[in-house]
Structures are given as structure tokens and as C-alpha cells.
């Protein structure tokens, strides 16, 4: 921990569940900041914009701003600008994230015959992921569109328990269309690189805290960061046991992070 000066923190399942703060999370984030660590909140959440997330977290007691938050949609917009400039994109997502997709040309259902659709962009799952929408996306892919997905998360934790996420549908689209998605959010290395660039820190100076052992923790460790798994949110003992690797650290909840860091200011 001696070299750590930047902390990347997943939101859903780590700081909050269904946007309600987990016990001790507000105080722990304040302690981490006061100890001098740089902080970035990094999330695959696709149902809200960065500004909306910041507003909700502030209302819950967290001292954060939109500038502290990096979302999969924001990284996706940058990815599309770099890799598919000018592309016409068909978005399938639950929630309005257009604000964080600035510069991306989005086409609506009128393009269901595939006219001019270059990229199918898959966000987070919700009621919009019905047969008609998925079949329309499948049609675009059959006609040569690229498939870009914000994440592969299979499920997430809500106040009502685990809920199915876009990764379950993504696997079906890839299999049916005989293609492989380009992933922009966690666990993509580019996502962690973007977060570190914002903080001006190297991988060996950063720590990632998450509840998803594969997409948050082990992916960060493969990118050179220190990984910390919390036993909240989507954490399940069976996924921990069967994971593809071992986390650097495991703590009960985010409330325990200040103790793990040692409380020393890192300049």
C-alpha cells in the first residue's frame, strides 16, 4: 500500500445499492479523501448520466461531483470517436444517457432495416431489451454492423435482489450473429487507462475497489492495479471461489477501506 495514491471505486454494490448508501460508505469516502488519496468513481452504470449520478450521490451524503465520475457511456463515446468516426449507431440501452454520448450519431427505430447502421451499441439491460429490439439489433449485425458493448455484466444487485443485466443478452447476440463485441467499460483495459489518466497516476500507484471479482478486481489487477474485493453488492461466495484469479485484498465492505489504506496521506 505504500505506493498507492489513487483509488478507483465502483459505485453500485460498493458505495450504494439501489442508490442508497451502504453502511459506513459516506464516512469512509470522506476519510479516504481527507487522507490525501485521489479518487475516481468508475462505473458500468448505463441508466444515468454522470451529472445525474453525481446529483443522486450528493443527495445521499457523498461529497462528489460529475468530474469525479467515469462511466461506461462516457468511455464508449470516446471509443467510438477514435475507432468509428462518423458512424451511425443504433443504441440499445435502458435509461437516457445521450448527454454522455456527445458526438455520437444515434439512429432510431426507423433504421430497423439496417439503412446506414454501422455500429450496434449495447448498454445496460432493462425493459427495453425485448424480442423486437434484440431482433432488430441482430438484423443490423447480420448486415455487417459492428457490435460495441459497454460491459459484459451478467447481473447486478438491487434492493430487490440480483437482476439480470446486458451480458446475458450480449452472449446470445454474439453467438447468433457469429461476431465478438468490442467492450468499452470494465473489464476493458482502456477503461482503467482512462481513469488513471484522469488522476495522473500509474497502475502501480492505484487501487481498484469493486464487488465484481472478474470485471472490477481481477481486470484491474491484470491492468497493473492493486485489487480490493468487497463482500457487498453482487458478491457471492461461489463466484469468489470459482473466479479466474485471487484478489490482492478482500474486505467486508467499503467502510473497511480506510483501515486497509492505513490512513496515511499520499502526495
PDB file of N, CA and C in Angstrom, residues 76-169:
ATOM      1  N   UNK A  76     -17.374   4.983 -23.818  1.00  0.00           N
ATOM      2  CA  UNK A  76     -17.863   4.491 -25.108  1.00  0.00           C
ATOM      3  C   UNK A  76     -17.870   5.594 -26.148  1.00  0.00           C
ATOM      4  N   UNK A  77     -18.292   6.790 -25.760  1.00  0.00           N
ATOM      5  CA  UNK A  77     -18.308   7.918 -26.695  1.00  0.00           C
ATOM      6  C   UNK A  77     -16.903   8.200 -27.214  1.00  0.00           C
ATOM      7  N   UNK A  78     -15.923   8.180 -26.325  1.00  0.00           N
ATOM      8  CA  UNK A  78     -14.541   8.417 -26.740  1.00  0.00           C
ATOM      9  C   UNK A  78     -14.045   7.286 -27.633  1.00  0.00           C
ATOM     10  N   UNK A  79     -14.430   6.059 -27.307  1.00  0.00           N
ATOM     11  CA  UNK A  79     -14.011   4.903 -28.106  1.00  0.00           C
ATOM     12  C   UNK A  79     -14.576   5.001 -29.521  1.00  0.00           C
ATOM     13  N   UNK A  80     -15.853   5.333 -29.642  1.00  0.00           N
ATOM     14  CA  UNK A  80     -16.477   5.432 -30.957  1.00  0.00           C
ATOM     15  C   UNK A  80     -15.855   6.559 -31.779  1.00  0.00           C
ATOM     16  N   UNK A  81     -15.528   7.655 -31.117  1.00  0.00           N
ATOM     17  CA  UNK A  81     -14.891   8.774 -31.828  1.00  0.00           C
ATOM     18  C   UNK A  81     -13.535   8.366 -32.381  1.00  0.00           C
ATOM     19  N   UNK A  82     -12.814   7.532 -31.637  1.00  0.00           N
ATOM     20  CA  UNK A  82     -11.474   7.105 -32.056  1.00  0.00           C
ATOM     21  C   UNK A  82     -11.502   5.983 -33.085  1.00  0.00           C
ATOM     22  N   UNK A  83     -12.416   5.026 -32.896  1.00  0.00           N
ATOM     23  CA  UNK A  83     -12.399   3.811 -33.704  1.00  0.00           C
ATOM     24  C   UNK A  83     -13.463   3.766 -34.799  1.00  0.00           C
ATOM     25  N   UNK A  84     -14.519   4.542 -34.649  1.00  0.00           N
ATOM     26  CA  UNK A  84     -15.608   4.529 -35.636  1.00  0.00           C
ATOM     27  C   UNK A  84     -16.068   5.962 -35.909  1.00  0.00           C
ATOM     28  N   UNK A  85     -15.179   6.863 -36.312  1.00  0.00           N
ATOM     29  CA  UNK A  85     -15.569   8.260 -36.509  1.00  0.00           C
ATOM     30  C   UNK A  85     -16.674   8.405 -37.551  1.00  0.00           C
ATOM     31  N   UNK A  86     -17.708   9.155 -37.178  1.00  0.00           N
ATOM     32  CA  UNK A  86     -18.811   9.398 -38.092  1.00  0.00           C
ATOM     33  C   UNK A  86     -19.798   8.261 -38.214  1.00  0.00           C
ATOM     34  N   UNK A  87     -19.629   7.198 -37.448  1.00  0.00           N
ATOM     35  CA  UNK A  87     -20.500   6.025 -37.564  1.00  0.00           C
ATOM     36  C   UNK A  87     -21.920   6.345 -37.121  1.00  0.00           C
ATOM     37  N   UNK A  88     -22.878   5.716 -37.809  1.00  0.00           N
ATOM     38  CA  UNK A  88     -24.290   5.784 -37.393  1.00  0.00           C
ATOM     39  C   UNK A  88     -24.536   4.614 -36.446  1.00  0.00           C
ATOM     40  N   UNK A  89     -24.962   4.931 -35.229  1.00  0.00           N
ATOM     41  CA  UNK A  89     -25.034   3.933 -34.167  1.00  0.00           C
ATOM     42  C   UNK A  89     -26.471   3.687 -33.727  1.00  0.00           C
ATOM     43  N   UNK A  90     -26.835   2.417 -33.635  1.00  0.00           N
ATOM     44  CA  UNK A  90     -28.128   2.012 -33.082  1.00  0.00           C
ATOM     45  C   UNK A  90     -27.902   1.618 -31.629  1.00  0.00           C
ATOM     46  N   UNK A  91     -28.475   2.366 -30.705  1.00  0.00           N
ATOM     47  CA  UNK A  91     -28.257   2.153 -29.273  1.00  0.00           C
ATOM     48  C   UNK A  91     -29.394   1.348 -28.667  1.00  0.00           C
ATOM     49  N   UNK A  92     -29.035   0.295 -27.936  1.00  0.00           N
ATOM     50  CA  UNK A  92     -29.997  -0.460 -27.142  1.00  0.00           C
ATOM     51  C   UNK A  92     -29.560  -0.349 -25.695  1.00  0.00           C
ATOM     52  N   UNK A  93     -30.326   0.383 -24.908  1.00  0.00           N
ATOM     53  CA  UNK A  93     -29.939   0.692 -23.530  1.00  0.00           C
ATOM     54  C   UNK A  93     -31.172   1.044 -22.716  1.00  0.00           C
ATOM     55  N   UNK A  94     -31.113   0.782 -21.428  1.00  0.00           N
ATOM     56  CA  UNK A  94     -32.188   1.168 -20.524  1.00  0.00           C
ATOM     57  C   UNK A  94     -31.776   2.425 -19.774  1.00  0.00           C
ATOM     58  N   UNK A  95     -32.392   3.554 -20.109  1.00  0.00           N
ATOM     59  CA  UNK A  95     -32.048   4.821 -19.489  1.00  0.00           C
ATOM     60  C   UNK A  95     -31.564   5.824 -20.519  1.00  0.00           C
ATOM     61  N   UNK A  96     -31.710   7.101 -20.203  1.00  0.00           N
ATOM     62  CA  UNK A  96     -31.318   8.174 -21.115  1.00  0.00           C
ATOM     63  C   UNK A  96     -29.895   8.613 -20.805  1.00  0.00           C
ATOM     64  N   UNK A  97     -28.967   8.270 -21.693  1.00  0.00           N
ATOM     65  CA  UNK A  97     -27.555   8.606 -21.487  1.00  0.00           C
ATOM     66  C   UNK A  97     -27.015   9.454 -22.636  1.00  0.00           C
ATOM     67  N   UNK A  98     -27.922  10.056 -23.410  1.00  0.00           N
ATOM     68  CA  UNK A  98     -27.498  10.818 -24.587  1.00  0.00           C
ATOM     69  C   UNK A  98     -26.493  11.909 -24.229  1.00  0.00           C
ATOM     70  N   UNK A  99     -26.640  12.512 -23.054  1.00  0.00           N
ATOM     71  CA  UNK A  99     -25.742  13.584 -22.628  1.00  0.00           C
ATOM     72  C   UNK A  99     -24.297  13.122 -22.557  1.00  0.00           C
ATOM     73  N   UNK A 100     -24.090  11.864 -22.177  1.00  0.00           N
ATOM     74  CA  UNK A 100     -22.730  11.323 -22.066  1.00  0.00           C
ATOM     75  C   UNK A 100     -22.253  10.680 -23.357  1.00  0.00           C
ATOM     76  N   UNK A 101     -23.076  10.731 -24.394  1.00  0.00           N
ATOM     77  CA  UNK A 101     -22.698  10.199 -25.704  1.00  0.00           C
ATOM     78  C   UNK A 101     -22.552  11.342 -26.706  1.00  0.00           C
ATOM     79  N   UNK A 102     -22.088  12.474 -26.219  1.00  0.00           N
ATOM     80  CA  UNK A 102     -21.914  13.640 -27.081  1.00  0.00           C
ATOM     81  C   UNK A 102     -20.997  13.296 -28.247  1.00  0.00           C
ATOM     82  N   UNK A 103     -21.410  13.698 -29.441  1.00  0.00           N
ATOM     83  CA  UNK A 103     -20.608  13.443 -30.630  1.00  0.00           C
ATOM     84  C   UNK A 103     -20.930  12.141 -31.326  1.00  0.00           C
ATOM     85  N   UNK A 104     -21.737  11.278 -30.690  1.00  0.00           N
ATOM     86  CA  UNK A 104     -22.115  10.003 -31.293  1.00  0.00           C
ATOM     87  C   UNK A 104     -23.414  10.200 -32.082  1.00  0.00           C
ATOM     88  N   UNK A 105     -23.441   9.744 -33.320  1.00  0.00           N
ATOM     89  CA  UNK A 105     -24.632   9.845 -34.158  1.00  0.00           C
ATOM     90  C   UNK A 105     -25.534   8.650 -33.887  1.00  0.00           C
ATOM     91  N   UNK A 106     -26.661   8.899 -33.232  1.00  0.00           N
ATOM     92  CA  UNK A 106     -27.591   7.834 -32.877  1.00  0.00           C
ATOM     93  C   UNK A 106     -28.762   7.810 -33.856  1.00  0.00           C
ATOM     94  N   UNK A 107     -29.112   6.619 -34.309  1.00  0.00           N
ATOM     95  CA  UNK A 107     -30.265   6.453 -35.188  1.00  0.00           C
ATOM     96  C   UNK A 107     -31.343   5.726 -34.411  1.00  0.00           C
ATOM     97  N   UNK A 108     -32.585   5.994 -34.752  1.00  0.00           N
ATOM     98  CA  UNK A 108     -33.701   5.399 -34.032  1.00  0.00           C
ATOM     99  C   UNK A 108     -34.217   4.146 -34.690  1.00  0.00           C
ATOM    100  N   UNK A 109     -35.436   3.742 -34.306  1.00  0.00           N
ATOM    101  CA  UNK A 109     -36.035   2.520 -34.818  1.00  0.00           C
ATOM    102  C   UNK A 109     -36.329   2.599 -36.304  1.00  0.00           C
ATOM    103  N   UNK A 110     -36.317   3.802 -36.870  1.00  0.00           N
ATOM    104  CA  UNK A 110     -36.577   3.940 -38.301  1.00  0.00           C
ATOM    105  C   UNK A 110     -35.510   3.243 -39.124  1.00  0.00           C
ATOM    106  N   UNK A 111     -34.368   2.963 -38.493  1.00  0.00           N
ATOM    107  CA  UNK A 111     -33.270   2.302 -39.195  1.00  0.00           C
ATOM    108  C   UNK A 111     -33.323   0.790 -39.024  1.00  0.00           C
ATOM    109  N   UNK A 112     -34.514   0.243 -38.693  1.00  0.00           N
ATOM    110  CA  UNK A 112     -34.594  -1.174 -38.397  1.00  0.00           C
ATOM    111  C   UNK A 112     -34.282  -2.049 -39.608  1.00  0.00           C
ATOM    112  N   UNK A 113     -34.349  -1.503 -40.800  1.00  0.00           N
ATOM    113  CA  UNK A 113     -33.984  -2.291 -41.973  1.00  0.00           C
ATOM    114  C   UNK A 113     -32.479  -2.269 -42.232  1.00  0.00           C
ATOM    115  N   UNK A 114     -31.744  -1.591 -41.360  1.00  0.00           N
ATOM    116  CA  UNK A 114     -30.298  -1.594 -41.477  1.00  0.00           C
ATOM    117  C   UNK A 114     -29.734  -0.454 -42.290  1.00  0.00           C
ATOM    118  N   UNK A 115     -30.571   0.466 -42.722  1.00  0.00           N
ATOM    119  CA  UNK A 115     -30.102   1.568 -43.554  1.00  0.00           C
ATOM    120  C   UNK A 115     -29.087   2.422 -42.802  1.00  0.00           C
ATOM    121  N   UNK A 116     -27.851   2.386 -43.241  1.00  0.00           N
ATOM    122  CA  UNK A 116     -26.829   3.258 -42.691  1.00  0.00           C
ATOM    123  C   UNK A 116     -26.379   2.934 -41.285  1.00  0.00           C
ATOM    124  N   UNK A 117     -26.779   1.807 -40.717  1.00  0.00           N
ATOM    125  CA  UNK A 117     -26.363   1.470 -39.358  1.00  0.00           C
ATOM    126  C   UNK A 117     -24.978   0.814 -39.409  1.00  0.00           C
ATOM    127  N   UNK A 118     -24.010   1.481 -38.813  1.00  0.00           N
ATOM    128  CA  UNK A 118     -22.634   0.991 -38.823  1.00  0.00           C
ATOM    129  C   UNK A 118     -22.274   0.226 -37.561  1.00  0.00           C
ATOM    130  N   UNK A 119     -22.869   0.631 -36.430  1.00  0.00           N
ATOM    131  CA  UNK A 119     -22.498   0.041 -35.136  1.00  0.00           C
ATOM    132  C   UNK A 119     -23.746  -0.168 -34.290  1.00  0.00           C
ATOM    133  N   UNK A 120     -23.869  -1.352 -33.719  1.00  0.00           N
ATOM    134  CA  UNK A 120     -24.866  -1.608 -32.675  1.00  0.00           C
ATOM    135  C   UNK A 120     -24.171  -1.386 -31.342  1.00  0.00           C
ATOM    136  N   UNK A 121     -24.712  -0.477 -30.524  1.00  0.00           N
ATOM    137  CA  UNK A 121     -24.126  -0.163 -29.220  1.00  0.00           C
ATOM    138  C   UNK A 121     -25.055  -0.708 -28.139  1.00  0.00           C
ATOM    139  N   UNK A 122     -24.535  -1.622 -27.333  1.00  0.00           N
ATOM    140  CA  UNK A 122     -25.323  -2.251 -26.282  1.00  0.00           C
ATOM    141  C   UNK A 122     -24.941  -1.658 -24.936  1.00  0.00           C
ATOM    142  N   UNK A 123     -25.938  -1.138 -24.227  1.00  0.00           N
ATOM    143  CA  UNK A 123     -25.717  -0.592 -22.894  1.00  0.00           C
ATOM    144  C   UNK A 123     -26.220  -1.545 -21.831  1.00  0.00           C
ATOM    145  N   UNK A 124     -26.898  -1.007 -20.820  1.00  0.00           N
ATOM    146  CA  UNK A 124     -27.399  -1.822 -19.724  1.00  0.00           C
ATOM    147  C   UNK A 124     -28.808  -2.314 -19.988  1.00  0.00           C
ATOM    148  N   UNK A 125     -29.134  -3.485 -19.455  1.00  0.00           N
ATOM    149  CA  UNK A 125     -30.417  -4.124 -19.718  1.00  0.00           C
ATOM    150  C   UNK A 125     -31.540  -3.515 -18.893  1.00  0.00           C
ATOM    151  N   UNK A 126     -32.734  -3.680 -19.419  1.00  0.00           N
ATOM    152  CA  UNK A 126     -33.938  -3.215 -18.758  1.00  0.00           C
ATOM    153  C   UNK A 126     -35.136  -3.608 -19.603  1.00  0.00           C
ATOM    154  N   UNK A 127     -36.287  -2.993 -19.374  1.00  0.00           N
ATOM    155  CA  UNK A 127     -37.497  -3.345 -20.124  1.00  0.00           C
ATOM    156  C   UNK A 127     -37.353  -3.185 -21.631  1.00  0.00           C
ATOM    157  N   UNK A 128     -36.425  -2.329 -22.060  1.00  0.00           N
ATOM    158  CA  UNK A 128     -36.230  -2.098 -23.494  1.00  0.00           C
ATOM    159  C   UNK A 128     -35.656  -3.320 -24.213  1.00  0.00           C
ATOM    160  N   UNK A 129     -35.102  -4.280 -23.469  1.00  0.00           N
ATOM    161  CA  UNK A 129     -34.464  -5.445 -24.065  1.00  0.00           C
ATOM    162  C   UNK A 129     -35.490  -6.539 -24.367  1.00  0.00           C
ATOM    163  N   UNK A 130     -36.496  -6.186 -25.134  1.00  0.00           N
ATOM    164  CA  UNK A 130     -37.491  -7.165 -25.546  1.00  0.00           C
ATOM    165  C   UNK A 130     -37.104  -7.833 -26.850  1.00  0.00           C
ATOM    166  N   UNK A 131     -37.955  -8.762 -27.306  1.00  0.00           N
ATOM    167  CA  UNK A 131     -37.638  -9.526 -28.513  1.00  0.00           C
ATOM    168  C   UNK A 131     -37.462  -8.619 -29.717  1.00  0.00           C
ATOM    169  N   UNK A 132     -38.367  -7.671 -29.916  1.00  0.00           N
ATOM    170  CA  UNK A 132     -38.306  -6.829 -31.108  1.00  0.00           C
ATOM    171  C   UNK A 132     -36.992  -6.053 -31.164  1.00  0.00           C
ATOM    172  N   UNK A 133     -36.581  -5.482 -30.029  1.00  0.00           N
ATOM    173  CA  UNK A 133     -35.353  -4.680 -30.001  1.00  0.00           C
ATOM    174  C   UNK A 133     -34.127  -5.544 -30.236  1.00  0.00           C
ATOM    175  N   UNK A 134     -34.081  -6.708 -29.602  1.00  0.00           N
ATOM    176  CA  UNK A 134     -32.934  -7.599 -29.771  1.00  0.00           C
ATOM    177  C   UNK A 134     -32.874  -8.149 -31.193  1.00  0.00           C
ATOM    178  N   UNK A 135     -34.021  -8.469 -31.758  1.00  0.00           N
ATOM    179  CA  UNK A 135     -34.060  -8.983 -33.121  1.00  0.00           C
ATOM    180  C   UNK A 135     -33.645  -7.910 -34.124  1.00  0.00           C
ATOM    181  N   UNK A 136     -34.013  -6.661 -33.834  1.00  0.00           N
ATOM    182  CA  UNK A 136     -33.597  -5.553 -34.705  1.00  0.00           C
ATOM    183  C   UNK A 136     -32.072  -5.404 -34.659  1.00  0.00           C
ATOM    184  N   UNK A 137     -31.506  -5.502 -33.458  1.00  0.00           N
ATOM    185  CA  UNK A 137     -30.048  -5.436 -33.330  1.00  0.00           C
ATOM    186  C   UNK A 137     -29.399  -6.594 -34.066  1.00  0.00           C
ATOM    187  N   UNK A 138     -29.979  -7.770 -33.957  1.00  0.00           N
ATOM    188  CA  UNK A 138     -29.480  -8.951 -34.664  1.00  0.00           C
ATOM    189  C   UNK A 138     -29.476  -8.711 -36.172  1.00  0.00           C
ATOM    190  N   UNK A 139     -30.532  -8.070 -36.673  1.00  0.00           N
ATOM    191  CA  UNK A 139     -30.607  -7.758 -38.096  1.00  0.00           C
ATOM    192  C   UNK A 139     -29.481  -6.833 -38.536  1.00  0.00           C
ATOM    193  N   UNK A 140     -29.213  -5.808 -37.755  1.00  0.00           N
ATOM    194  CA  UNK A 140     -28.110  -4.902 -38.077  1.00  0.00           C
ATOM    195  C   UNK A 140     -26.783  -5.657 -38.155  1.00  0.00           C
ATOM    196  N   UNK A 141     -26.575  -6.545 -37.194  1.00  0.00           N
ATOM    197  CA  UNK A 141     -25.319  -7.301 -37.146  1.00  0.00           C
ATOM    198  C   UNK A 141     -25.198  -8.227 -38.356  1.00  0.00           C
ATOM    199  N   UNK A 142     -26.302  -8.842 -38.748  1.00  0.00           N
ATOM    200  CA  UNK A 142     -26.264  -9.704 -39.923  1.00  0.00           C
ATOM    201  C   UNK A 142     -25.895  -8.931 -41.189  1.00  0.00           C
ATOM    202  N   UNK A 143     -26.263  -7.654 -41.200  1.00  0.00           N
ATOM    203  CA  UNK A 143     -25.973  -6.830 -42.373  1.00  0.00           C
ATOM    204  C   UNK A 143     -24.628  -6.132 -42.279  1.00  0.00           C
ATOM    205  N   UNK A 144     -23.806  -6.536 -41.297  1.00  0.00           N
ATOM    206  CA  UNK A 144     -22.431  -6.063 -41.261  1.00  0.00           C
ATOM    207  C   UNK A 144     -22.087  -5.025 -40.224  1.00  0.00           C
ATOM    208  N   UNK A 145     -23.040  -4.646 -39.372  1.00  0.00           N
ATOM    209  CA  UNK A 145     -22.734  -3.656 -38.342  1.00  0.00           C
ATOM    210  C   UNK A 145     -21.779  -4.240 -37.307  1.00  0.00           C
ATOM    211  N   UNK A 146     -20.917  -3.388 -36.742  1.00  0.00           N
ATOM    212  CA  UNK A 146     -20.048  -3.794 -35.640  1.00  0.00           C
ATOM    213  C   UNK A 146     -20.857  -3.811 -34.348  1.00  0.00           C
ATOM    214  N   UNK A 147     -20.398  -4.605 -33.400  1.00  0.00           N
ATOM    215  CA  UNK A 147     -21.063  -4.704 -32.102  1.00  0.00           C
ATOM    216  C   UNK A 147     -20.142  -4.150 -31.023  1.00  0.00           C
ATOM    217  N   UNK A 148     -20.576  -3.048 -30.392  1.00  0.00           N
ATOM    218  CA  UNK A 148     -19.832  -2.432 -29.301  1.00  0.00           C
ATOM    219  C   UNK A 148     -20.695  -2.510 -28.046  1.00  0.00           C
ATOM    220  N   UNK A 149     -20.168  -3.084 -26.983  1.00  0.00           N
ATOM    221  CA  UNK A 149     -20.926  -3.233 -25.742  1.00  0.00           C
ATOM    222  C   UNK A 149     -20.217  -2.498 -24.614  1.00  0.00           C
ATOM    223  N   UNK A 150     -21.006  -1.874 -23.762  1.00  0.00           N
ATOM    224  CA  UNK A 150     -20.432  -1.099 -22.671  1.00  0.00           C
ATOM    225  C   UNK A 150     -19.899  -1.988 -21.554  1.00  0.00           C
ATOM    226  N   UNK A 151     -20.404  -3.217 -21.470  1.00  0.00           N
ATOM    227  CA  UNK A 151     -19.890  -4.151 -20.466  1.00  0.00           C
ATOM    228  C   UNK A 151     -20.448  -5.540 -20.739  1.00  0.00           C
ATOM    229  N   UNK A 152     -19.965  -6.528 -19.966  1.00  0.00           N
ATOM    230  CA  UNK A 152     -20.460  -7.901 -20.054  1.00  0.00           C
ATOM    231  C   UNK A 152     -21.137  -8.344 -18.756  1.00  0.00           C
ATOM    232  N   UNK A 153     -21.518  -7.423 -17.914  1.00  0.00           N
ATOM    233  CA  UNK A 153     -22.094  -7.793 -16.620  1.00  0.00           C
ATOM    234  C   UNK A 153     -23.331  -8.671 -16.814  1.00  0.00           C
ATOM    235  N   UNK A 154     -23.362  -9.802 -16.130  1.00  0.00           N
ATOM    236  CA  UNK A 154     -24.494 -10.717 -16.222  1.00  0.00           C
ATOM    237  C   UNK A 154     -25.649 -10.300 -15.313  1.00  0.00           C
ATOM    238  N   UNK A 155     -25.323  -9.658 -14.196  1.00  0.00           N
ATOM    239  CA  UNK A 155     -26.348  -9.240 -13.242  1.00  0.00           C
ATOM    240  C   UNK A 155     -25.792  -8.168 -12.331  1.00  0.00           C
ATOM    241  N   UNK A 156     -26.681  -7.502 -11.612  1.00  0.00           N
ATOM    242  CA  UNK A 156     -26.265  -6.535 -10.604  1.00  0.00           C
ATOM    243  C   UNK A 156     -27.213  -6.617  -9.410  1.00  0.00           C
ATOM    244  N   UNK A 157     -26.791  -6.044  -8.300  1.00  0.00           N
ATOM    245  CA  UNK A 157     -27.561  -6.131  -7.059  1.00  0.00           C
ATOM    246  C   UNK A 157     -28.460  -4.915  -6.908  1.00  0.00           C
ATOM    247  N   UNK A 158     -29.730  -5.137  -6.598  1.00  0.00           N
ATOM    248  CA  UNK A 158     -30.657  -4.057  -6.281  1.00  0.00           C
ATOM    249  C   UNK A 158     -31.287  -4.355  -4.921  1.00  0.00           C
ATOM    250  N   UNK A 159     -32.136  -3.450  -4.475  1.00  0.00           N
ATOM    251  CA  UNK A 159     -32.824  -3.673  -3.207  1.00  0.00           C
ATOM    252  C   UNK A 159     -33.727  -4.906  -3.275  1.00  0.00           C
ATOM    253  N   UNK A 160     -34.095  -5.319  -4.496  1.00  0.00           N
ATOM    254  CA  UNK A 160     -34.953  -6.489  -4.676  1.00  0.00           C
ATOM    255  C   UNK A 160     -34.160  -7.761  -4.967  1.00  0.00           C
ATOM    256  N   UNK A 161     -32.835  -7.674  -4.874  1.00  0.00           N
ATOM    257  CA  UNK A 161     -32.002  -8.837  -5.144  1.00  0.00           C
ATOM    258  C   UNK A 161     -31.252  -8.706  -6.458  1.00  0.00           C
ATOM    259  N   UNK A 162     -30.673  -9.806  -6.936  1.00  0.00           N
ATOM    260  CA  UNK A 162     -29.923  -9.788  -8.184  1.00  0.00           C
ATOM    261  C   UNK A 162     -30.872  -9.636  -9.364  1.00  0.00           C
ATOM    262  N   UNK A 163     -30.466  -8.793 -10.320  1.00  0.00           N
ATOM    263  CA  UNK A 163     -31.263  -8.557 -11.521  1.00  0.00           C
ATOM    264  C   UNK A 163     -30.406  -8.838 -12.753  1.00  0.00           C
ATOM    265  N   UNK A 164     -31.019  -9.431 -13.769  1.00  0.00           N
ATOM    266  CA  UNK A 164     -30.320  -9.780 -14.996  1.00  0.00           C
ATOM    267  C   UNK A 164     -29.829  -8.527 -15.712  1.00  0.00           C
ATOM    268  N   UNK A 165     -28.586  -8.597 -16.260  1.00  0.00           N
ATOM    269  CA  UNK A 165     -28.016  -7.442 -16.967  1.00  0.00           C
ATOM    270  C   UNK A 165     -27.701  -7.818 -18.417  1.00  0.00           C
ATOM    271  N   UNK A 166     -27.098  -6.866 -19.125  1.00  0.00           N
ATOM    272  CA  UNK A 166     -26.951  -6.969 -20.576  1.00  0.00           C
ATOM    273  C   UNK A 166     -26.044  -8.110 -21.026  1.00  0.00           C
ATOM    274  N   UNK A 167     -25.108  -8.542 -20.171  1.00  0.00           N
ATOM    275  CA  UNK A 167     -24.192  -9.595 -20.577  1.00  0.00           C
ATOM    276  C   UNK A 167     -24.890 -10.870 -21.001  1.00  0.00           C
ATOM    277  N   UNK A 168     -26.025 -11.160 -20.389  1.00  0.00           N
ATOM    278  CA  UNK A 168     -26.777 -12.362 -20.750  1.00  0.00           C
ATOM    279  C   UNK A 168     -27.306 -12.264 -22.175  1.00  0.00           C
ATOM    280  N   UNK A 169     -27.746 -11.069 -22.569  1.00  0.00           N
ATOM    281  CA  UNK A 169     -28.261 -10.858 -23.922  1.00  0.00           C
ATOM    282  C   UNK A 169     -27.115 -10.735 -24.928  1.00  0.00           C
TER     283      UNK A 169
END
